[in-house]
Amino acid sequence: MFQGTFDMETATPIDASALSDVLFERGIYWASGRSGVVDLVAAHKWFNLAALKRRKDAVTLRQEVAGQMSEAEISVAQREARAWVSTH
């Protein structure tokens, strides 16, 4: 656990695009099976969130993932993405 202080005077702000990169990477993580399991619902959710943050390649990968999913799975992914947005 971190036990120290942050010097806010010299801290470098995080670029606004950094969040989209993190969201995109989470989509890659679940789509690729890096965890040992491919979870297309989770991948779609994270690509959708990255696309909302204007990550253009996330749109393409979200469509590719959606092509392998049922309508019900896409609905679940979209609900999870909306829930994430409302809590963050």
XYZ file of N, CA, C and O in Angstrom:
352
model
N 0.838 -1.171 0.000
C 0.000 0.000 0.000
C 0.888 1.242 0.000
O 1.885 1.297 0.693
N 0.481 2.234 -0.763
C 1.235 3.487 -0.852
C 1.136 4.248 0.462
O 0.057 4.468 0.986
N 2.283 4.632 0.984
C 2.313 5.439 2.203
C 3.268 6.599 1.975
O 4.437 6.532 2.314
N 2.779 7.612 1.367
C 3.602 8.767 1.046
C 2.726 9.940 0.687
O 1.536 9.959 0.981
N 3.320 10.902 0.022
C 2.560 12.075 -0.394
C 2.791 12.326 -1.874
O 3.794 11.888 -2.448
N 1.869 13.002 -2.474
C 1.995 13.433 -3.859
C 2.301 14.920 -3.866
O 1.663 15.692 -3.149
N 3.259 15.327 -4.677
C 3.558 16.743 -4.847
C 2.690 17.250 -5.988
O 3.031 17.093 -7.160
N 1.574 17.852 -5.653
C 0.621 18.301 -6.654
C 1.148 19.483 -7.463
O 0.662 19.760 -8.550
N 2.141 20.176 -6.951
C 2.725 21.303 -7.683
C 3.515 20.834 -8.904
O 3.566 21.521 -9.915
N 4.131 19.671 -8.819
C 4.958 19.181 -9.924
C 4.329 17.997 -10.650
O 4.927 17.468 -11.583
N 3.150 17.590 -10.247
C 2.485 16.443 -10.880
C 2.123 16.775 -12.329
O 1.723 17.894 -12.639
N 2.265 15.794 -13.196
C 1.911 15.958 -14.601
C 0.472 15.511 -14.792
O 0.117 14.392 -14.417
N -0.361 16.358 -15.367
C -1.754 15.950 -15.578
C -1.844 14.826 -16.608
O -1.017 14.730 -17.519
N -2.848 13.990 -16.461
C -3.073 12.896 -17.400
C -3.776 13.466 -18.625
O -4.737 14.220 -18.515
N -3.272 13.114 -19.784
C -3.868 13.545 -21.045
C -5.303 13.026 -21.113
O -5.593 11.900 -20.714
N -6.204 13.824 -21.648
C -7.610 13.437 -21.751
C -7.787 12.175 -22.585
O -8.730 11.417 -22.384
N -6.878 11.902 -23.521
C -6.996 10.709 -24.365
C -6.553 9.446 -23.631
O -6.791 8.344 -24.106
N -5.910 9.593 -22.493
C -5.406 8.431 -21.769
C -6.537 7.495 -21.379
O -6.386 6.276 -21.445
N -7.667 8.035 -20.972
C -8.784 7.194 -20.567
C -9.257 6.329 -21.731
O -9.523 5.146 -21.551
N -9.340 6.905 -22.919
C -9.791 6.101 -24.059
C -8.815 4.964 -24.342
O -9.229 3.867 -24.723
N -7.517 5.211 -24.117
C -6.522 4.158 -24.317
C -6.717 3.020 -23.322
O -6.605 1.849 -23.684
N -7.012 3.362 -22.091
C -7.233 2.346 -21.054
C -8.487 1.533 -21.372
O -8.479 0.300 -21.289
N -9.549 2.210 -21.752
C -10.789 1.518 -22.099
C -10.574 0.594 -23.297
O -11.038 -0.556 -23.308
N -9.848 1.086 -24.297
C -9.553 0.290 -25.484
C -8.735 -0.952 -25.118
O -9.019 -2.055 -25.569
N -7.744 -0.777 -24.271
C -6.893 -1.900 -23.856
C -7.705 -2.958 -23.113
O -7.468 -4.155 -23.255
N -8.685 -2.521 -22.332
C -9.551 -3.498 -21.648
C -10.346 -4.306 -22.662
O -10.566 -5.506 -22.485
N -10.800 -3.653 -23.739
C -11.505 -4.374 -24.800
C -10.609 -5.404 -25.453
O -11.020 -6.547 -25.690
N -9.373 -5.014 -25.740
C -8.395 -5.942 -26.328
C -8.163 -7.122 -25.390
O -8.096 -8.281 -25.816
N -8.043 -6.833 -24.099
C -7.802 -7.866 -23.095
C -8.875 -8.956 -23.171
O -8.568 -10.149 -23.227
N -10.138 -8.552 -23.179
C -11.220 -9.531 -23.169
C -11.441 -10.174 -24.529
O -11.792 -11.350 -24.621
N -11.216 -9.433 -25.611
C -11.407 -9.991 -26.948
C -10.320 -11.007 -27.299
O -10.565 -11.966 -28.022
N -9.126 -10.786 -26.771
C -7.996 -11.644 -27.122
C -7.882 -12.892 -26.254
O -7.150 -13.813 -26.594
N -8.562 -12.893 -25.127
C -8.468 -14.039 -24.227
C -7.215 -14.041 -23.374
O -6.774 -15.085 -22.904
N -6.618 -12.891 -23.178
C -5.410 -12.805 -22.342
C -5.630 -13.345 -20.936
O -4.704 -13.798 -20.290
N -6.880 -13.273 -20.481
C -7.188 -13.763 -19.147
C -7.340 -15.279 -19.131
O -7.536 -15.862 -18.072
N -7.272 -15.874 -20.296
C -7.495 -17.311 -20.401
C -8.882 -17.609 -20.908
O -9.221 -18.759 -21.192
N -9.695 -16.575 -21.025
C -11.066 -16.730 -21.490
C -11.406 -15.548 -22.406
O -11.022 -14.427 -22.119
N -12.082 -15.816 -23.501
C -12.570 -14.743 -24.363
C -13.966 -14.381 -23.876
O -14.824 -15.238 -23.741
N -14.177 -13.102 -23.585
C -15.478 -12.614 -23.121
C -15.910 -11.506 -24.071
O -15.507 -10.349 -23.932
N -16.723 -11.873 -25.060
C -17.133 -10.915 -26.082
C -18.044 -9.835 -25.529
O -18.003 -8.694 -25.997
N -18.856 -10.151 -24.527
C -19.718 -9.140 -23.913
C -18.855 -8.067 -23.262
O -19.075 -6.866 -23.469
N -17.863 -8.473 -22.502
C -16.971 -7.506 -21.858
C -16.176 -6.733 -22.903
O -16.005 -5.510 -22.786
N -15.698 -7.417 -23.933
C -14.930 -6.745 -24.986
C -15.780 -5.677 -25.664
O -15.335 -4.536 -25.853
N -17.009 -6.010 -26.001
C -17.914 -5.063 -26.650
C -18.142 -3.857 -25.736
O -18.099 -2.706 -26.185
N -18.388 -4.127 -24.476
C -18.607 -3.049 -23.497
C -17.435 -2.071 -23.492
O -17.627 -0.861 -23.606
N -16.210 -2.581 -23.367
C -15.040 -1.706 -23.265
C -14.750 -1.004 -24.573
O -14.371 0.174 -24.573
N -14.935 -1.681 -25.704
C -14.756 -1.012 -26.991
C -15.810 0.083 -27.169
O -15.520 1.152 -27.702
N -17.016 -0.176 -26.717
C -18.081 0.819 -26.794
C -17.708 2.058 -25.978
O -17.870 3.191 -26.440
N -17.208 1.849 -24.787
C -16.802 2.973 -23.933
C -15.633 3.743 -24.544
O -15.609 4.984 -24.504
N -14.677 3.033 -25.127
C -13.548 3.697 -25.784
C -14.037 4.503 -26.989
O -13.560 5.617 -27.242
N -15.002 3.958 -27.717
C -15.567 4.671 -28.863
C -16.269 5.949 -28.415
O -16.185 6.981 -29.089
N -16.937 5.889 -27.272
C -17.587 7.093 -26.731
C -16.569 8.176 -26.407
O -16.892 9.364 -26.437
N -15.345 7.759 -26.112
C -14.261 8.708 -25.825
C -13.479 9.050 -27.095
O -12.356 9.522 -27.028
N -14.094 8.768 -28.245
C -13.551 9.121 -29.570
C -12.331 8.310 -30.002
O -11.497 8.792 -30.763
N -12.222 7.111 -29.526
C -11.157 6.211 -29.986
C -11.686 5.522 -31.239
O -12.509 4.616 -31.181
N -11.252 5.961 -32.400
C -11.829 5.532 -33.680
C -11.654 4.040 -33.975
O -12.557 3.397 -34.486
N -10.501 3.476 -33.632
C -10.305 2.058 -33.912
C -11.167 1.171 -33.017
O -11.404 0.008 -33.326
N -11.676 1.719 -31.932
C -12.571 0.959 -31.059
C -13.896 0.678 -31.760
O -14.513 -0.370 -31.543
N -14.322 1.602 -32.620
C -15.569 1.410 -33.357
C -15.460 0.180 -34.255
O -16.349 -0.674 -34.279
N -14.363 0.078 -34.962
C -14.145 -1.058 -35.866
C -14.109 -2.374 -35.109
O -14.756 -3.355 -35.506
N -13.373 -2.400 -34.001
C -13.274 -3.652 -33.235
C -14.590 -3.989 -32.550
O -14.946 -5.168 -32.443
N -15.327 -2.980 -32.106
C -16.647 -3.241 -31.508
C -17.552 -3.897 -32.536
O -18.260 -4.861 -32.229
N -17.521 -3.419 -33.786
C -18.345 -4.011 -34.845
C -17.914 -5.442 -35.144
O -18.755 -6.321 -35.363
N -16.606 -5.668 -35.138
C -16.091 -7.020 -35.384
C -16.549 -7.982 -34.293
O -16.989 -9.106 -34.577
N -16.455 -7.545 -33.056
C -16.895 -8.373 -31.928
C -18.400 -8.608 -32.010
O -18.879 -9.726 -31.806
N -19.157 -7.558 -32.322
C -20.617 -7.673 -32.401
C -21.037 -8.692 -33.452
O -22.067 -9.363 -33.290
N -20.246 -8.846 -34.500
C -20.546 -9.827 -35.539
C -20.493 -11.261 -35.047
O -21.022 -12.162 -35.700
N -19.892 -11.472 -33.893
C -19.778 -12.810 -33.318
C -20.733 -13.015 -32.139
O -20.668 -14.041 -31.464
N -21.575 -12.018 -31.899
C -22.448 -12.049 -30.725
C -23.916 -12.135 -31.127
O -24.299 -11.704 -32.211
N -24.727 -12.643 -30.209
C -26.175 -12.635 -30.409
C -26.717 -11.252 -30.031
O -26.040 -10.464 -29.370
N -27.939 -10.977 -30.448
C -28.579 -9.704 -30.095
C -28.699 -9.558 -28.570
O -28.511 -8.468 -28.031
N -28.985 -10.652 -27.896
C -29.108 -10.616 -26.438
C -27.776 -10.257 -25.790
O -27.733 -9.462 -24.831
N -26.678 -10.818 -26.297
C -25.355 -10.507 -25.752
C -24.999 -9.039 -25.985
O -24.444 -8.382 -25.098
N -25.339 -8.525 -27.165
C -25.076 -7.115 -27.458
C -25.868 -6.228 -26.511
O -25.349 -5.233 -25.992
N -27.104 -6.587 -26.246
C -27.939 -5.814 -25.316
C -27.337 -5.780 -23.916
O -27.314 -4.737 -23.263
N -26.824 -6.927 -23.476
C -26.181 -6.994 -22.159
C -24.958 -6.083 -22.133
O -24.745 -5.312 -21.191
N -24.142 -6.149 -23.172
C -22.929 -5.323 -23.249
C -23.283 -3.841 -23.230
O -22.616 -3.043 -22.552
N -24.326 -3.466 -23.957
C -24.742 -2.060 -23.987
C -25.269 -1.604 -22.632
O -24.978 -0.494 -22.185
N -26.020 -2.468 -21.941
C -26.509 -2.128 -20.601
C -25.347 -1.943 -19.631
O -25.336 -1.011 -18.823
N -24.352 -2.841 -19.729
C -23.187 -2.741 -18.845
C -22.396 -1.463 -19.132
O -21.900 -0.835 -18.205
N -22.298 -1.084 -20.388
C -21.593 0.154 -20.746
C -22.338 1.363 -20.188
O -21.716 2.277 -19.622
N -23.658 1.370 -20.312
C -24.445 2.503 -19.761
C -24.304 2.559 -18.247
O -24.190 3.641 -17.664
N -24.314 1.404 -17.615
C -24.151 1.372 -16.151
C -22.791 1.910 -15.754
O -22.668 2.655 -14.767
N -21.755 1.569 -16.506
C -20.400 2.059 -16.202
C -20.355 3.573 -16.338
O -19.798 4.247 -15.484
N -20.959 4.092 -17.402
C -20.975 5.548 -17.628
C -21.690 6.259 -16.485
O -21.231 7.286 -15.993
N -22.796 5.685 -16.034
C -23.563 6.354 -14.981
C -22.853 6.331 -13.622
O -23.104 7.185 -12.780
N -21.938 5.399 -13.425
C -21.207 5.348 -12.144
C -19.854 6.024 -12.211
O -19.212 6.224 -11.188
N -19.383 6.350 -13.417
C -18.086 6.993 -13.560
C -18.278 8.320 -14.236
O -17.541 8.967 -14.765
